[in-house]
Coordinates of N, CA and C in Angstrom, one line a residue:
Chain A
X1 N 17.0 6.2 2.6 CA 16.9 4.8 2.4 C 17.3 4.2 1.1
X2 N 18.2 3.4 1.2 CA 18.8 3.0 -0.1 C 18.3 1.5 -0.3
X3 N 17.9 1.2 -1.6 CA 17.5 -0.2 -1.7 C 18.8 -0.8 -2.3
X4 N 19.1 -1.9 -1.5 CA 20.4 -2.4 -1.7 C 20.1 -3.8 -2.1
X5 N 20.7 -4.2 -3.3 CA 20.4 -5.6 -3.7 C 21.1 -6.7 -2.9
X6 N 22.2 -6.2 -2.2 CA 22.8 -7.1 -1.3 C 22.2 -7.0 0.2
X7 N 21.1 -6.6 0.2 CA 20.5 -6.5 1.6 C 20.3 -7.7 2.4
X8 N 20.4 -8.9 1.7 CA 20.4 -10.1 2.3 C 21.7 -10.3 3.3
X9 N 22.7 -9.6 2.9 CA 23.9 -9.7 3.8 C 23.7 -9.1 5.2
X10 N 22.7 -8.1 5.2 CA 22.4 -7.6 6.5 C 21.4 -8.4 7.1
X11 N 21.0 -9.5 6.8 CA 19.9 -10.3 7.4 C 20.3 -10.5 8.9
X12 N 21.5 -11.1 9.3 CA 21.6 -11.4 10.6 C 21.6 -10.1 11.4
X13 N 22.0 -8.9 10.9 CA 21.9 -7.7 11.7 C 20.4 -7.2 11.7
X14 N 19.6 -7.5 10.8 CA 18.2 -7.0 10.9 C 17.5 -8.0 11.7
X15 N 17.8 -9.2 11.8 CA 17.1 -10.1 12.5 C 17.5 -9.7 14.0
X16 N 18.6 -9.4 14.4 CA 19.0 -9.0 15.7 C 18.2 -7.7 16.2
X17 N 18.1 -6.8 15.1 CA 17.3 -5.6 15.4 C 15.9 -5.9 15.6
X18 N 15.3 -6.8 14.8 CA 13.9 -7.1 15.0 C 13.8 -7.7 16.4
X19 N 14.6 -8.6 16.8 CA 14.6 -9.2 18.2 C 14.8 -8.1 19.2
X20 N 15.5 -7.2 19.0 CA 15.6 -6.1 20.0 C 14.4 -5.4 20.1
X21 N 13.8 -5.1 18.9 CA 12.6 -4.2 18.7 C 11.4 -4.9 19.5
X22 N 11.5 -6.3 19.3 CA 10.2 -7.0 20.1 C 10.4 -6.8 21.6
X23 N 11.5 -6.6 22.1 CA 11.7 -6.3 23.6 C 11.6 -4.9 23.9
X24 N 11.4 -4.0 22.9 CA 11.6 -2.7 23.2 C 10.2 -2.0 23.4
X25 N 9.9 -1.7 24.6 CA 8.5 -1.1 24.8 C 8.2 0.2 24.1
X26 N 9.4 0.8 23.4 CA 9.2 2.0 22.7 C 8.6 1.7 21.3
X27 N 8.5 0.6 21.0 CA 8.1 0.2 19.7 C 6.6 0.4 19.7
X28 N 5.8 0.2 20.6 CA 4.6 0.5 20.6 C 4.2 1.9 21.1
X29 N 5.3 2.7 21.5 CA 5.0 4.1 21.7 C 4.4 4.9 20.7
X30 N 3.5 5.9 21.0 CA 3.0 6.6 19.9 C 3.9 7.3 18.9
X31 N 4.9 8.0 19.4 CA 5.6 8.8 18.5 C 7.1 8.1 18.2
X32 N 7.2 8.0 16.9 CA 8.5 7.3 16.5 C 9.4 8.4 16.0
X33 N 10.7 8.0 15.9 CA 11.8 9.0 15.5 C 11.5 9.4 14.1
X34 N 11.1 8.5 13.2 CA 10.8 8.9 11.9 C 9.4 8.7 11.6
X35 N 8.8 9.7 10.9 CA 7.3 9.6 10.7 C 7.1 10.0 9.1
X36 N 6.4 9.3 8.4 CA 5.6 8.1 8.7 C 6.4 6.9 8.5
X37 N 6.2 5.7 9.4 CA 6.7 4.6 9.1 C 6.5 4.0 7.7
X38 N 7.7 3.4 7.2 CA 7.7 3.0 5.7 C 7.9 1.4 5.8
X39 N 7.4 0.8 4.6 CA 7.6 -0.6 4.4 C 7.9 -0.8 2.9
X40 N 9.2 -1.1 2.5 CA 9.6 -0.9 1.3 C 10.1 -2.4 0.7
X41 N 9.5 -2.7 -0.3 CA 9.7 -4.0 -1.0 C 9.6 -3.9 -2.5
X42 N 9.9 -4.9 -3.1 CA 10.0 -5.1 -4.5 C 9.6 -6.5 -5.0
X43 N 9.1 -6.6 -6.3 CA 9.0 -7.9 -6.9 C 9.7 -7.7 -8.3
X44 N 9.6 -8.7 -9.2 CA 10.4 -8.6 -10.5 C 10.0 -7.3 -11.2
X45 N 8.9 -6.9 -11.1 CA 8.4 -5.7 -12.1 C 8.2 -4.4 -11.3
X46 N 8.1 -4.4 -10.0 CA 7.7 -3.1 -9.2 C 8.6 -3.0 -8.1
X47 N 8.6 -1.7 -7.5 CA 9.1 -1.3 -6.2 C 7.9 -0.9 -5.5
X48 N 7.7 -1.4 -4.3 CA 6.5 -1.0 -3.7 C 7.0 -0.2 -2.3
X49 N 6.3 1.0 -2.1 CA 6.5 1.9 -0.9 C 5.1 1.9 -0.2
X50 N 5.1 1.6 1.0 CA 3.9 1.6 1.8 C 4.2 2.7 3.0
X51 N 3.3 3.4 3.3 CA 3.5 4.3 4.4 C 2.3 4.4 5.3
X52 N 2.5 4.5 6.7 CA 1.2 4.5 7.5 C 0.9 6.0 7.8
X53 N -0.1 6.4 7.3 CA -0.5 7.8 7.6 C -1.9 7.9 8.0
X54 N -2.2 7.2 9.4 CA -3.6 7.5 9.8 C -4.1 8.8 9.9
X55 N -5.2 9.2 9.7 CA -5.8 10.6 9.8 C -5.4 11.5 8.6
X56 N -4.6 11.2 7.6 CA -4.3 11.9 6.6 C -5.2 11.8 5.4
X57 N -5.6 13.0 4.9 CA -6.5 12.8 3.7 C -5.5 13.0 2.5
X58 N -6.1 12.4 1.4 CA -5.3 12.7 0.1 C -4.7 13.9 -0.1
X59 N -5.5 14.9 0.2 CA -4.9 16.5 -0.2 C -3.9 16.8 0.9
X60 N -3.7 16.0 2.0 CA -2.7 16.6 3.1 C -1.3 15.9 2.7
X61 N -1.3 15.1 1.7 CA 0.0 14.4 1.3 C 0.5 14.7 0.0
X62 N 1.8 15.1 -0.1 CA 2.4 15.3 -1.5 C 3.5 14.3 -1.8
X63 N 3.4 13.9 -3.0 CA 4.3 12.8 -3.3 C 5.1 13.2 -4.7
X64 N 6.3 13.3 -4.6 CA 7.2 13.8 -5.8 C 8.3 12.8 -6.0
X65 N 8.5 12.6 -7.3 CA 9.6 11.7 -7.7 C 10.5 12.6 -8.4
X66 N 11.8 12.6 -7.8 CA 12.8 13.5 -8.5 C 14.1 12.7 -8.6
X67 N 14.6 12.8 -9.7 CA 15.8 11.9 -10.2 C 15.4 10.3 -9.6
X68 N 16.2 9.9 -8.6 CA 15.8 8.6 -8.1 C 15.3 8.6 -6.6
X69 N 14.8 9.7 -6.3 CA 14.4 9.9 -4.9 C 12.8 10.1 -4.9
X70 N 12.1 9.5 -4.0 CA 10.7 9.6 -3.8 C 10.5 10.4 -2.5
X71 N 9.9 11.6 -2.8 CA 9.7 12.4 -1.6 C 8.4 12.3 -1.1
X72 N 8.1 12.1 0.2 CA 6.8 12.1 0.7 C 6.6 13.1 1.7
X73 N 5.8 14.1 1.6 CA 5.7 15.0 2.6 C 4.2 15.6 2.8
X74 N 4.0 16.2 4.0 CA 2.6 16.6 4.3 C 2.5 17.0 5.8
X75 N 1.4 17.2 6.1 CA 1.1 17.8 7.4 C -0.1 17.2 8.2
X76 N -0.1 16.9 9.4 CA -1.1 16.5 10.0 C -1.5 17.5 11.0
X77 N -2.9 17.9 10.9 CA -3.4 19.0 11.7 C -3.8 18.5 13.1
X78 N -3.6 19.5 14.0 CA -4.2 18.9 15.4 C -5.8 19.1 15.4
X79 N -6.3 18.4 16.2 CA -7.8 18.5 16.4 C -8.2 19.7 17.1
X80 N -9.4 20.2 16.9 CA -9.9 21.4 17.6 C -10.5 20.9 18.9
X81 N -10.4 21.5 20.0 CA -11.0 21.2 21.3 C -9.9 21.1 22.5
X82 N -10.3 20.7 23.6 CA -9.4 20.6 24.7 C -8.9 19.2 25.0
X83 N -7.4 19.1 24.7 CA -6.8 17.8 24.8 C -6.7 17.3 26.2
X84 N -7.2 16.2 26.5 CA -6.9 15.5 27.8 C -5.9 14.5 27.8
X85 N -5.7 13.9 26.6 CA -4.6 13.0 26.2 C -4.3 13.3 24.9
X86 N -3.0 13.2 24.5 CA -2.5 13.3 23.1 C -1.3 12.3 22.7
X87 N -1.6 11.4 21.9 CA -0.6 10.3 21.6 C -0.3 10.4 20.0
X88 N -1.3 10.9 19.4 CA -1.1 10.7 18.0 C -0.3 11.9 17.4
X89 N 0.6 11.7 16.4 CA 1.4 12.7 16.1 C 0.6 13.9 15.3
X90 N 1.3 15.0 15.4 CA 0.6 16.1 14.5 C 1.9 16.9 14.0
X91 N 1.7 17.7 13.0 CA 2.8 18.5 12.4 C 3.3 18.1 11.1
X92 N 4.2 18.8 10.6 CA 4.7 18.5 9.1 C 5.7 17.3 9.2
X93 N 5.6 16.5 8.2 CA 6.5 15.4 8.1 C 7.1 15.3 6.7
X94 N 8.2 14.7 6.6 CA 8.9 14.4 5.2 C 9.8 13.2 5.3
X95 N 9.7 12.4 4.2 CA 10.6 11.3 4.2 C 11.0 11.2 2.7
X96 N 12.3 10.8 2.7 CA 12.9 10.6 1.3 C 13.2 9.1 1.2
X97 N 12.9 8.5 0.0 CA 13.2 7.2 -0.3 C 14.0 7.2 -1.6
X98 N 15.2 6.7 -1.4 CA 16.1 6.6 -2.5 C 15.9 5.2 -3.2
X99 N 15.6 5.3 -4.6 CA 15.2 4.0 -5.3 C 16.4 4.0 -6.5
X100 N 17.3 2.8 -6.0 CA 18.5 2.9 -6.9 C 18.2 1.8 -8.1
X101 N 17.0 1.7 -8.5 CA 16.5 0.9 -9.7 C 15.9 2.0 -10.7
X102 N 16.3 1.8 -12.0 CA 15.7 2.6 -12.8 C 14.1 2.6 -12.9
X103 N 13.4 3.7 -12.7 CA 11.9 3.5 -12.6 C 11.3 4.2 -13.9
X104 N 10.2 3.6 -14.2 CA 9.4 4.2 -15.4 C 8.3 5.1 -14.6
X105 N 8.8 6.4 -14.7 CA 8.2 7.4 -13.9 C 6.7 7.7 -14.3
X106 N 6.2 7.6 -15.5 CA 4.9 7.7 -15.9 C 4.0 6.8 -15.3
X107 N 4.6 5.6 -15.2 CA 3.8 4.4 -14.7 C 3.5 4.3 -13.2
X108 N 3.9 5.4 -12.4 CA 3.9 5.3 -10.8 C 2.5 5.5 -10.5
X109 N 1.9 4.7 -9.6 CA 0.6 4.8 -9.2 C 0.6 4.9 -7.6
X110 N -0.2 5.7 -7.0 CA -0.3 5.8 -5.6 C -1.9 5.7 -5.2
X111 N -2.1 5.0 -4.1 CA -3.4 5.0 -3.6 C -3.4 5.1 -2.1
X112 N -4.6 5.4 -1.5 CA -4.7 5.6 -0.1 C -5.8 4.8 0.4
X113 N -5.7 3.9 1.4 CA -6.9 3.2 2.0 C -6.6 3.0 3.5
X114 N -7.8 3.3 4.1 CA -7.6 3.2 5.7 C -6.4 3.4 6.2
X115 N -5.9 4.7 5.9 CA -4.7 5.2 6.8 C -3.5 4.8 6.1
X116 N -3.4 4.1 5.0 CA -2.2 3.6 4.4 C -1.9 4.1 2.9
X117 N -0.9 4.5 2.7 CA -0.5 5.1 1.4 C 0.3 4.0 0.8
X118 N -0.1 3.6 -0.6 CA 0.7 2.6 -1.3 C 1.0 3.0 -2.6
X119 N 2.4 3.1 -2.7 CA 3.0 3.6 -4.1 C 3.5 2.4 -4.9
X120 N 3.2 2.3 -6.1 CA 3.7 1.3 -6.8 C 4.6 2.0 -8.0
X121 N 6.0 1.6 -8.0 CA 6.8 2.2 -9.1 C 7.3 1.1 -10.0
X122 N 6.9 1.2 -11.1 CA 7.3 0.2 -12.2 C 8.6 0.2 -12.5
X123 N 9.5 -0.8 -12.5 CA 10.8 -0.8 -13.0 C 10.9 -0.7 -14.4
X124 N 12.0 0.0 -14.9 CA 12.2 0.1 -16.4 C 12.3 -1.3 -16.8
X125 N 11.8 -1.5 -18.1 CA 11.7 -2.9 -18.6 C 13.0 -3.3 -18.8
X126 N 14.1 -2.6 -19.0 CA 15.4 -3.1 -19.2 C 15.9 -3.7 -18.0
X127 N 15.3 -3.4 -16.8 CA 15.7 -3.8 -15.4 C 14.9 -5.1 -15.0
X128 N 13.9 -5.3 -15.9 CA 13.1 -6.6 -15.4 C 13.8 -7.9 -15.9
X129 N 13.7 -8.9 -15.0 CA 14.5 -10.2 -15.2 C 13.9 -10.7 -16.6
X130 N 14.7 -11.4 -17.3 CA 14.3 -12.1 -18.5 C 14.8 -13.5 -18.5
X131 N 14.0 -14.4 -19.0 CA 14.5 -15.8 -19.1 C 15.1 -16.0 -20.3
X132 N 16.2 -16.7 -20.2 CA 17.1 -16.9 -21.5 C 17.0 -18.5 -21.7
X133 N 16.4 -18.7 -22.9 CA 16.3 -20.0 -23.1 C 17.5 -20.7 -23.7
X134 N 17.9 -21.9 -23.3 CA 19.1 -22.5 -23.5 C 18.9 -23.3 -24.8
X135 N 19.8 -23.1 -25.7 CA 19.6 -24.0 -27.0 C 20.3 -25.1 -26.9
X136 N 19.8 -26.3 -27.5 CA 20.8 -27.5 -27.6 C 21.7 -27.2 -28.7
X137 N 22.9 -27.6 -28.5 CA 24.0 -27.6 -29.6 C 23.8 -28.7 -30.5
Chain B
X1 N -15.2 -9.1 35.4 CA -14.0 -8.8 34.8 C -14.2 -9.2 33.3
X2 N -13.9 -8.2 32.5 CA -14.0 -8.6 31.0 C -12.7 -9.4 30.6
X3 N -12.9 -10.4 29.8 CA -11.7 -11.2 29.4 C -11.0 -10.7 28.3
X4 N -9.7 -10.8 28.2 CA -8.8 -10.3 27.2 C -9.4 -11.2 25.9
X5 N -9.6 -10.6 24.7 CA -10.1 -11.3 23.6 C -8.9 -12.3 23.1
X6 N -9.2 -13.5 22.4 CA -8.3 -14.4 21.9 C -7.5 -13.7 20.9
X7 N -6.1 -14.2 21.0 CA -5.3 -13.6 20.0 C -5.6 -14.0 18.5
X8 N -5.4 -13.0 17.7 CA -5.7 -13.4 16.4 C -4.3 -13.8 15.7
X9 N -4.1 -15.1 15.6 CA -2.8 -15.5 14.9 C -1.6 -15.1 15.8
X10 N -0.6 -14.8 15.1 CA 0.8 -14.5 15.8 C 1.2 -13.1 15.7
X11 N 0.2 -12.3 15.3 CA 0.7 -11.0 15.2 C 0.8 -10.2 16.5
X12 N 1.8 -9.2 16.6 CA 1.9 -8.5 17.9 C 0.7 -7.7 18.3
X13 N 0.3 -7.6 19.5 CA -0.8 -6.9 20.0 C -0.4 -5.5 20.3
X14 N -1.0 -4.6 19.7 CA -0.4 -3.2 20.1 C -1.7 -2.3 20.6
X15 N -1.5 -1.3 21.3 CA -2.4 -0.4 21.8 C -2.3 0.8 20.8
X16 N -3.4 1.1 20.1 CA -3.3 2.3 19.2 C -3.1 3.5 19.9
X17 N -2.3 4.4 19.2 CA -2.2 5.8 19.9 C -3.6 6.5 20.0
X18 N -3.8 7.1 21.1 CA -5.1 7.7 21.3 C -5.1 9.2 21.7
X19 N -6.1 10.0 21.1 CA -6.2 11.4 21.5 C -7.6 11.3 22.2
X20 N -7.6 12.2 23.3 CA -8.9 12.2 24.0 C -9.1 13.8 24.2
X21 N -10.1 14.2 23.4 CA -10.3 15.7 23.2 C -11.9 16.0 23.9
X22 N -12.0 17.0 24.6 CA -13.3 17.5 25.0 C -13.8 18.7 24.2
X23 N -15.0 18.6 23.8 CA -15.6 19.9 23.2 C -17.0 20.1 23.9
X24 N -17.7 21.2 23.5 CA -18.7 21.6 24.2 C -19.8 20.5 24.2
X25 N -20.0 19.7 23.1 CA -21.0 18.8 23.1 C -20.6 17.3 23.6
X26 N -19.4 17.2 24.1 CA -18.9 15.9 24.7 C -17.5 15.6 24.4
X27 N -17.2 14.4 24.5 CA -15.7 13.9 24.5 C -15.7 13.0 23.2
X28 N -14.3 13.3 22.6 CA -14.1 12.5 21.4 C -12.7 11.7 21.6
X29 N -12.8 10.5 21.1 CA -11.8 9.6 21.4 C -11.3 9.2 20.0
X30 N -9.9 9.5 19.7 CA -9.6 9.2 18.3 C -8.4 8.1 18.4
X31 N -8.5 7.1 17.6 CA -7.6 5.9 17.7 C -7.1 5.7 16.3
X32 N -5.6 5.8 16.3 CA -5.0 5.4 14.9 C -5.0 4.0 14.8
X33 N -5.7 3.4 13.6 CA -5.7 2.0 13.5 C -5.6 1.8 12.0
X34 N -4.6 2.2 11.4 CA -4.4 2.0 9.9 C -4.4 0.6 9.6
X35 N -5.0 0.3 8.2 CA -5.0 -1.0 7.8 C -6.1 -1.9 8.2
X36 N -7.1 -1.2 8.9 CA -8.2 -2.1 9.4 C -9.4 -1.8 8.6
X37 N -10.2 -2.9 8.2 CA -11.4 -2.9 7.5 C -12.5 -2.5 8.4
X38 N -13.2 -1.6 8.0 CA -14.3 -1.1 8.9 C -15.3 -2.3 9.4
X39 N -15.5 -3.1 8.5 CA -16.4 -4.2 8.7 C -16.0 -5.3 9.8
X40 N -14.5 -5.3 10.1 CA -14.0 -6.2 10.9 C -13.4 -5.6 12.3
X41 N -14.0 -4.3 12.5 CA -13.6 -3.6 13.7 C -14.6 -4.0 14.7
X42 N -14.2 -4.4 15.8 CA -15.2 -4.7 17.0 C -15.1 -3.7 18.1
X43 N -16.2 -3.1 18.4 CA -16.3 -2.0 19.4 C -17.4 -2.3 20.3
X44 N -17.1 -2.6 21.5 CA -17.9 -3.1 22.6 C -18.0 -2.2 23.7
X45 N -19.3 -2.0 24.2 CA -19.3 -1.3 25.5 C -20.1 -1.9 26.3
X46 N -19.5 -2.2 27.7 CA -20.2 -3.0 28.6 C -19.9 -2.3 29.9
X47 N -21.1 -2.2 30.5 CA -21.1 -1.4 31.9 C -20.3 -0.1 31.5
X48 N -19.2 0.1 32.3 CA -18.4 1.3 32.0 C -17.1 1.1 31.3
X49 N -17.0 -0.1 30.6 CA -15.7 -0.4 29.8 C -16.0 -0.3 28.3
X50 N -15.1 0.3 27.7 CA -15.2 0.3 26.1 C -14.0 -0.4 25.6
X51 N -14.3 -1.3 24.7 CA -13.2 -2.0 24.3 C -13.2 -2.1 22.7
X52 N -12.0 -1.9 21.9 CA -11.9 -1.9 20.6 C -10.8 -3.0 20.3
X53 N -11.1 -3.8 19.2 CA -10.5 -4.9 18.8 C -10.4 -4.9 17.3
X54 N -9.3 -5.1 16.6 CA -9.3 -5.2 15.1 C -8.0 -5.8 14.8
X55 N -7.8 -6.2 13.5 CA -6.7 -6.8 12.9 C -6.4 -6.0 11.6
X56 N -5.1 -5.6 11.5 CA -4.8 -4.8 10.4 C -4.3 -5.7 9.2
X57 N -4.5 -5.1 8.0 CA -4.2 -5.9 6.9 C -3.6 -4.9 5.8
X58 N -2.4 -4.9 5.4 CA -1.8 -4.0 4.5 C -1.6 -4.6 3.1
X59 N -2.2 -5.7 2.9 CA -2.2 -6.2 1.6 C -0.6 -6.7 1.2
X60 N 0.1 -7.1 2.3 CA 1.5 -7.6 2.0 C 1.4 -9.0 1.4
X61 N 2.2 -9.3 0.2 CA 2.2 -10.5 -0.4 C 3.5 -11.4 0.0
X62 N 3.3 -12.6 -0.2 CA 4.6 -13.4 0.2 C 5.7 -13.4 -0.9
X63 N 5.2 -12.8 -2.1 CA 6.2 -12.9 -3.2 C 7.0 -11.6 -3.2
X64 N 6.7 -10.7 -2.2 CA 7.6 -9.4 -2.3 C 8.8 -9.7 -1.5
X65 N 10.0 -9.0 -2.0 CA 11.1 -9.1 -1.3 C 11.2 -7.8 -0.5
X66 N 11.4 -8.0 0.9 CA 11.3 -6.7 1.8 C 12.7 -6.2 1.8
X67 N 12.7 -4.9 1.7 CA 13.9 -4.1 1.9 C 14.0 -3.5 3.3
X68 N 12.9 -2.9 3.8 CA 12.9 -2.1 4.8 C 11.5 -2.2 5.4
X69 N 11.5 -2.6 6.7 CA 10.2 -2.9 7.3 C 10.1 -2.2 8.7
X70 N 9.4 -1.0 8.5 CA 9.2 -0.3 9.8 C 7.8 -0.5 10.4
X71 N 7.0 -1.2 9.8 CA 5.7 -1.7 10.5 C 5.3 -3.0 9.8
X72 N 4.4 -3.6 10.5 CA 3.9 -4.9 10.1 C 2.4 -5.1 10.4
X73 N 1.9 -6.2 10.0 CA 0.5 -6.3 10.4 C 0.4 -6.6 11.9
X74 N -0.6 -6.0 12.4 CA -0.7 -6.2 14.0 C -2.3 -6.4 14.4
X75 N -2.3 -6.6 15.6 CA -3.6 -6.7 16.2 C -3.9 -5.6 17.2
X76 N -4.8 -4.8 16.9 CA -5.0 -3.6 17.8 C -5.9 -4.0 18.9
X77 N -5.6 -3.5 20.1 CA -6.6 -3.7 21.1 C -6.4 -2.7 22.2
X78 N -7.5 -2.0 22.7 CA -7.4 -1.1 23.4 C -8.8 -1.2 24.5
X79 N -8.7 -0.8 25.8 CA -9.8 -0.7 26.7 C -9.7 0.6 27.4
X80 N -10.9 1.2 27.4 CA -11.1 2.5 28.1 C -12.3 2.5 29.2
X81 N -12.1 3.2 30.2 CA -13.3 3.4 31.1 C -14.0 4.6 30.7
X82 N -15.4 4.4 30.6 CA -16.2 5.5 30.3 C -16.7 6.1 31.6
X83 N -16.4 7.6 31.6 CA -16.7 8.4 32.6 C -18.2 8.4 33.0
X84 N -18.6 8.7 34.1 CA -20.0 8.8 34.5 C -20.8 10.0 33.8
X85 N -19.9 11.0 33.3 CA -20.4 12.1 32.6 C -21.0 11.7 31.3
X86 N -20.6 10.6 30.9 CA -21.0 10.2 29.4 C -22.4 9.4 29.4
X87 N -23.2 9.8 28.5 CA -24.4 9.1 28.1 C -24.2 7.9 27.2
X88 N -24.2 6.7 27.9 CA -23.7 5.4 27.2 C -24.5 5.1 26.1
X89 N -25.8 5.5 26.3 CA -26.9 5.3 25.2 C -26.6 5.9 23.9
X90 N -26.0 6.9 24.1 CA -25.7 7.8 22.8 C -24.4 7.8 22.1
X91 N -23.5 6.8 22.5 CA -22.2 6.7 22.1 C -22.2 6.3 20.6
X92 N -21.4 7.0 19.8 CA -21.4 6.6 18.5 C -19.9 6.6 17.8
X93 N -19.7 6.0 16.7 CA -18.4 5.8 16.2 C -18.4 5.9 14.7
X94 N -17.3 6.4 14.1 CA -17.0 6.3 12.7 C -15.6 6.0 12.4
X95 N -15.3 5.4 11.3 CA -13.9 5.0 10.9 C -13.6 5.5 9.6
X96 N -12.7 6.5 9.6 CA -12.2 7.3 8.5 C -10.8 7.3 8.2
X97 N -10.1 7.0 7.1 CA -8.8 7.3 6.9 C -7.8 6.5 7.9
X98 N -8.3 5.4 8.4 CA -7.6 4.6 9.3 C -7.7 5.3 10.8
X99 N -8.6 6.0 10.9 CA -8.8 6.7 12.5 C -10.2 6.3 12.9
X100 N -10.2 5.7 14.1 CA -11.5 5.4 14.7 C -11.9 6.7 15.6
X101 N -13.0 7.2 15.3 CA -13.5 8.2 16.2 C -14.7 7.9 16.9
X102 N -14.5 7.9 18.2 CA -15.8 7.5 19.1 C -16.2 8.7 19.6
X103 N -17.5 8.9 19.6 CA -18.2 10.2 20.2 C -18.7 9.8 21.4
X104 N -18.5 10.5 22.5 CA -18.9 10.1 23.8 C -19.7 11.5 24.3
X105 N -21.1 11.6 24.1 CA -21.8 12.7 24.4 C -22.0 12.9 26.1
X106 N -21.9 14.1 26.3 CA -22.1 14.4 27.9 C -23.6 14.1 28.3
X107 N -23.7 13.7 29.4 CA -25.1 13.3 29.9 C -25.8 14.6 30.1
X108 N -27.0 14.8 29.8 CA -27.8 16.1 30.0 C -28.0 16.1 31.5
X109 N -27.6 17.3 32.0 CA -27.7 17.2 33.7 C -29.1 17.8 34.0
X110 N -29.6 17.1 34.9 CA -30.9 17.5 35.4 C -30.7 18.8 36.2
X111 N -31.2 19.9 35.9 CA -31.2 21.0 36.8 C -31.6 20.9 38.1
X112 N -30.8 21.3 39.2 CA -31.3 21.1 40.5 C -32.5 21.8 40.8
X113 N -33.5 21.2 41.6 CA -34.7 21.6 41.8 C -34.6 22.6 43.1
X114 N -35.2 23.7 43.1 CA -35.2 24.6 44.4 C -36.4 24.4 45.1
X115 N -36.2 24.2 46.4 CA -37.4 24.0 47.1 C -37.8 25.2 47.9
X116 N -38.9 25.6 47.6 CA -39.3 26.8 48.3 C -39.6 26.5 49.8
X117 N -39.1 27.4 50.6 CA -39.3 27.3 52.2 C -40.4 28.2 52.5
X118 N -41.4 27.5 53.1 CA -42.5 28.5 53.5 C -42.3 28.8 55.0
X119 N -42.5 30.2 55.1 CA -42.3 30.6 56.5 C -43.6 30.5 57.0
X120 N -43.5 29.9 58.3 CA -44.8 29.6 58.9 C -45.0 30.8 59.9

């Protein structure tokens, strides 16, 4: 996944995709092609990566930052007992998120709350927007 | 007939993925409901219908510029029929790591009584 500053050019396409998804019964289906689903956003100072990982404990998830790629991997163990119905995913998962903004690696924080992983990646100060004051001549 | 709960805003309503597992002591229902606050989770059991209703909140802020959105805030709603085998009085639930676990213990069976037949 590439964070593209020109991503607004994709907006018409993304909007169409959203409309298609809304009419797609598969959207609410339990298993999706890529697991876990991600929500990637940014503001002036941070890049945010959220992942839905219900049932995963902190020790089940591994988070690595390598060059400009965030690696998220882990395993969801099946439940003991006799299954009468199984819709929740199990097994190993891995996702790579390419971050094409320089990141201050020591400042990365990750938290888990009610099944959601939230990673905050601070942008290098050189990349943060700066206000330039206009001087009168 | 139980009525559908009123929609919570404009979020899409989804049925959480469910696992239904049987063990010696009873049945366990697992529902993936990430982003839900335990305090705001509604779990009702009425006659033989069990319903779950909650709204997710991922702390998304309006100031964020979104790059990729594979999920969003939703409203979870699910309804299940509780089997005759379940002791409804003893149903319990817990919410951990975004998974709601509902324990449905089996009803203790009354052993059949043997009637002695006297030979006259």
